[in-house]
Amino acid sequence: MLFTDCSNVLSGTNRLDMLKIHDVKSMEDVYQMSQKGHLIDIFLRMKEEKVTCFIGFSGHGNADALKEMASRAKFDSMLIAMNHWNANQHFKKEEEVLPGGKKKKMGILLMKAVPPKELKVIVIHGAMTFFPGE
């Protein structure tokens, strides 16, 4: 077993509910974590050995890195910032990252879902559209 005694970490339980790789920032991050024996392999083994039930990742900005991360392993969830505003990345998350997670049947969680006050928000039939403030 990769982890034979987790009693100090798990505090009275025999498993973690979810383990996340936090703040994937760049394609270089994805490349490093994806190498054989590195972080993604360790997370997959922890899930296989039932140390954790679910694995996932999070990210604030780089839509390309988040999309690529979703393709690298069978993650259960992704947590992404939708309003960590960058006009060039925001719509890429909606158009590329979210469908990629959905295609892989991942749970998708949003953080920073309330837009910053600098943005004008229009809500039409429950869908929010964001426009940079004037």
mmCIF file of C-alpha atoms in Angstrom:
data_model
loop_
_atom_site.group_PDB
_atom_site.id
_atom_site.type_symbol
_atom_site.label_atom_id
_atom_site.label_comp_id
_atom_site.label_asym_id
_atom_site.label_seq_id
_atom_site.Cartn_x
_atom_site.Cartn_y
_atom_site.Cartn_z
ATOM 1 C CA MET A 1 0.000 0.000 0.000
ATOM 2 C CA LEU A 2 1.091 3.523 -0.735
ATOM 3 C CA PHE A 3 -0.242 4.814 2.590
ATOM 4 C CA THR A 4 -0.369 2.185 5.303
ATOM 5 C CA ASP A 5 -1.054 4.365 8.343
ATOM 6 C CA CYS A 6 -3.002 7.567 7.929
ATOM 7 C CA SER A 7 -4.250 7.735 11.514
ATOM 8 C CA ASN A 8 -2.413 10.996 12.217
ATOM 9 C CA VAL A 9 -3.854 12.644 9.112
ATOM 10 C CA LEU A 10 -7.363 11.221 9.093
ATOM 11 C CA SER A 11 -8.231 11.966 12.703
ATOM 12 C CA GLY A 12 -10.505 9.073 13.602
ATOM 13 C CA THR A 13 -11.713 8.082 10.143
ATOM 14 C CA ASN A 14 -10.294 5.567 7.723
ATOM 15 C CA ARG A 15 -10.586 7.660 4.555
ATOM 16 C CA LEU A 16 -10.848 11.156 3.099
ATOM 17 C CA ASP A 17 -14.005 12.142 1.247
ATOM 18 C CA MET A 18 -12.156 14.186 -1.376
ATOM 19 C CA LEU A 19 -8.605 15.124 -2.169
ATOM 20 C CA LYS A 20 -7.972 18.090 -4.494
ATOM 21 C CA ILE A 21 -4.946 19.443 -6.291
ATOM 22 C CA HIS A 22 -5.307 23.158 -5.579
ATOM 23 C CA ASP A 23 -4.664 26.063 -7.945
ATOM 24 C CA VAL A 24 -3.536 24.588 -11.259
ATOM 25 C CA LYS A 25 -1.955 27.693 -12.821
ATOM 26 C CA SER A 26 -0.178 26.726 -16.021
ATOM 27 C CA MET A 27 0.474 24.078 -18.639
ATOM 28 C CA GLU A 28 3.836 23.563 -16.918
ATOM 29 C CA ASP A 29 1.963 22.677 -13.694
ATOM 30 C CA VAL A 30 -0.099 20.134 -15.630
ATOM 31 C CA TYR A 31 2.995 18.674 -17.282
ATOM 32 C CA GLN A 32 4.859 18.329 -13.970
ATOM 33 C CA MET A 33 1.928 16.730 -12.130
ATOM 34 C CA SER A 34 1.278 14.339 -15.038
ATOM 35 C CA GLN A 35 4.711 12.745 -15.143
ATOM 36 C CA LYS A 36 4.900 9.089 -14.201
ATOM 37 C CA GLY A 37 5.000 8.687 -10.428
ATOM 38 C CA HIS A 38 4.161 12.330 -9.737
ATOM 39 C CA LEU A 39 1.110 13.927 -8.136
ATOM 40 C CA ILE A 40 -1.652 12.642 -10.424
ATOM 41 C CA ASP A 41 -0.365 9.067 -10.146
ATOM 42 C CA ILE A 42 -0.201 9.434 -6.351
ATOM 43 C CA PHE A 43 -3.791 10.715 -6.209
ATOM 44 C CA LEU A 44 -5.005 7.866 -8.432
ATOM 45 C CA ARG A 45 -3.288 5.338 -6.175
ATOM 46 C CA MET A 46 -4.776 6.923 -3.065
ATOM 47 C CA LYS A 47 -8.221 6.549 -4.614
ATOM 48 C CA GLU A 48 -7.506 2.985 -5.715
ATOM 49 C CA GLU A 49 -6.326 2.115 -2.208
ATOM 50 C CA LYS A 50 -9.455 3.755 -0.760
ATOM 51 C CA VAL A 51 -7.536 6.384 1.186
ATOM 52 C CA THR A 52 -9.871 8.873 -0.522
ATOM 53 C CA CYS A 53 -13.239 8.402 -2.198
ATOM 54 C CA PHE A 54 -12.896 11.185 -4.756
ATOM 55 C CA ILE A 55 -10.117 13.199 -6.408
ATOM 56 C CA GLY A 56 -10.226 16.530 -8.147
ATOM 57 C CA PHE A 57 -8.451 19.780 -8.885
ATOM 58 C CA SER A 58 -9.038 23.518 -8.720
ATOM 59 C CA GLY A 59 -7.903 26.569 -10.604
ATOM 60 C CA HIS A 60 -8.465 30.284 -10.759
ATOM 61 C CA GLY A 61 -7.261 31.414 -14.139
ATOM 62 C CA ASN A 62 -5.653 29.545 -17.006
ATOM 63 C CA ALA A 63 -8.498 27.958 -18.977
ATOM 64 C CA ASP A 64 -6.131 26.004 -21.235
ATOM 65 C CA ALA A 65 -4.379 24.437 -18.232
ATOM 66 C CA LEU A 66 -7.708 23.546 -16.575
ATOM 67 C CA LYS A 67 -9.014 21.956 -19.769
ATOM 68 C CA GLU A 68 -5.809 19.946 -20.162
ATOM 69 C CA MET A 69 -5.853 18.897 -16.511
ATOM 70 C CA ALA A 70 -9.357 17.469 -16.960
ATOM 71 C CA SER A 71 -8.090 15.328 -19.818
ATOM 72 C CA ARG A 72 -5.116 13.869 -17.923
ATOM 73 C CA ALA A 73 -6.869 11.514 -15.502
ATOM 74 C CA LYS A 74 -10.240 10.284 -14.295
ATOM 75 C CA PHE A 75 -10.902 13.120 -11.874
ATOM 76 C CA ASP A 76 -14.229 13.208 -10.056
ATOM 77 C CA SER A 77 -14.508 16.982 -9.782
ATOM 78 C CA MET A 78 -13.126 20.353 -10.722
ATOM 79 C CA LEU A 79 -13.489 23.587 -8.794
ATOM 80 C CA ILE A 80 -12.991 26.666 -10.968
ATOM 81 C CA ALA A 81 -13.280 30.407 -10.486
ATOM 82 C CA MET A 82 -15.772 31.826 -12.944
ATOM 83 C CA ASN A 83 -15.446 35.490 -12.020
ATOM 84 C CA HIS A 84 -11.761 35.769 -11.284
ATOM 85 C CA TRP A 85 -12.043 38.245 -14.104
ATOM 86 C CA ASN A 86 -9.809 38.044 -17.131
ATOM 87 C CA ALA A 87 -11.687 38.981 -20.291
ATOM 88 C CA ASN A 88 -9.564 36.621 -22.397
ATOM 89 C CA GLN A 89 -10.083 33.606 -20.135
ATOM 90 C CA HIS A 90 -13.645 33.961 -18.827
ATOM 91 C CA PHE A 91 -15.471 32.770 -21.921
ATOM 92 C CA LYS A 92 -12.901 30.057 -22.589
ATOM 93 C CA LYS A 93 -13.896 28.537 -19.258
ATOM 94 C CA GLU A 94 -17.557 28.556 -20.232
ATOM 95 C CA GLU A 95 -16.945 27.323 -23.774
ATOM 96 C CA GLU A 96 -14.097 24.846 -23.242
ATOM 97 C CA VAL A 97 -13.416 23.917 -19.627
ATOM 98 C CA LEU A 98 -16.992 23.306 -18.459
ATOM 99 C CA PRO A 99 -17.955 21.119 -21.468
ATOM 100 C CA GLY A 100 -14.702 19.165 -21.011
ATOM 101 C CA GLY A 101 -15.618 18.406 -17.401
ATOM 102 C CA LYS A 102 -19.176 17.534 -18.341
ATOM 103 C CA LYS A 103 -17.972 15.175 -21.077
ATOM 104 C CA LYS A 104 -15.851 13.337 -18.487
ATOM 105 C CA LYS A 105 -18.848 13.251 -16.089
ATOM 106 C CA MET A 106 -17.014 15.294 -13.472
ATOM 107 C CA GLY A 107 -18.729 17.228 -10.725
ATOM 108 C CA ILE A 108 -18.197 20.902 -11.532
ATOM 109 C CA LEU A 109 -18.079 23.403 -8.680
ATOM 110 C CA LEU A 110 -17.775 27.156 -9.143
ATOM 111 C CA MET A 111 -15.978 29.512 -6.804
ATOM 112 C CA LYS A 112 -16.118 33.291 -6.945
ATOM 113 C CA ALA A 113 -19.464 32.881 -8.706
ATOM 114 C CA VAL A 114 -20.589 36.383 -7.759
ATOM 115 C CA PRO A 115 -19.095 38.821 -10.280
ATOM 116 C CA PRO A 116 -16.847 41.624 -9.084
ATOM 117 C CA LYS A 117 -18.524 45.025 -8.786
ATOM 118 C CA GLU A 118 -16.583 46.274 -11.823
ATOM 119 C CA LEU A 119 -18.738 44.078 -14.077
ATOM 120 C CA LYS A 120 -22.195 44.816 -15.340
ATOM 121 C CA VAL A 121 -24.346 41.696 -15.031
ATOM 122 C CA ILE A 122 -27.493 41.014 -16.989
ATOM 123 C CA VAL A 123 -29.644 38.064 -15.942
ATOM 124 C CA ILE A 124 -31.919 36.687 -18.653
ATOM 125 C CA HIS A 125 -33.996 33.577 -17.917
ATOM 126 C CA GLY A 126 -31.619 32.475 -15.175
ATOM 127 C CA ALA A 127 -28.429 32.790 -17.275
ATOM 128 C CA MET A 128 -25.915 35.447 -16.307
ATOM 129 C CA THR A 129 -24.007 37.416 -18.937
ATOM 130 C CA PHE A 130 -21.030 39.508 -17.870
ATOM 131 C CA PHE A 131 -19.792 42.728 -19.377
ATOM 132 C CA PRO A 132 -16.717 44.712 -18.285
ATOM 133 C CA GLY A 133 -17.690 47.816 -16.328
ATOM 134 C CA GLU A 134 -17.616 51.158 -18.071
#
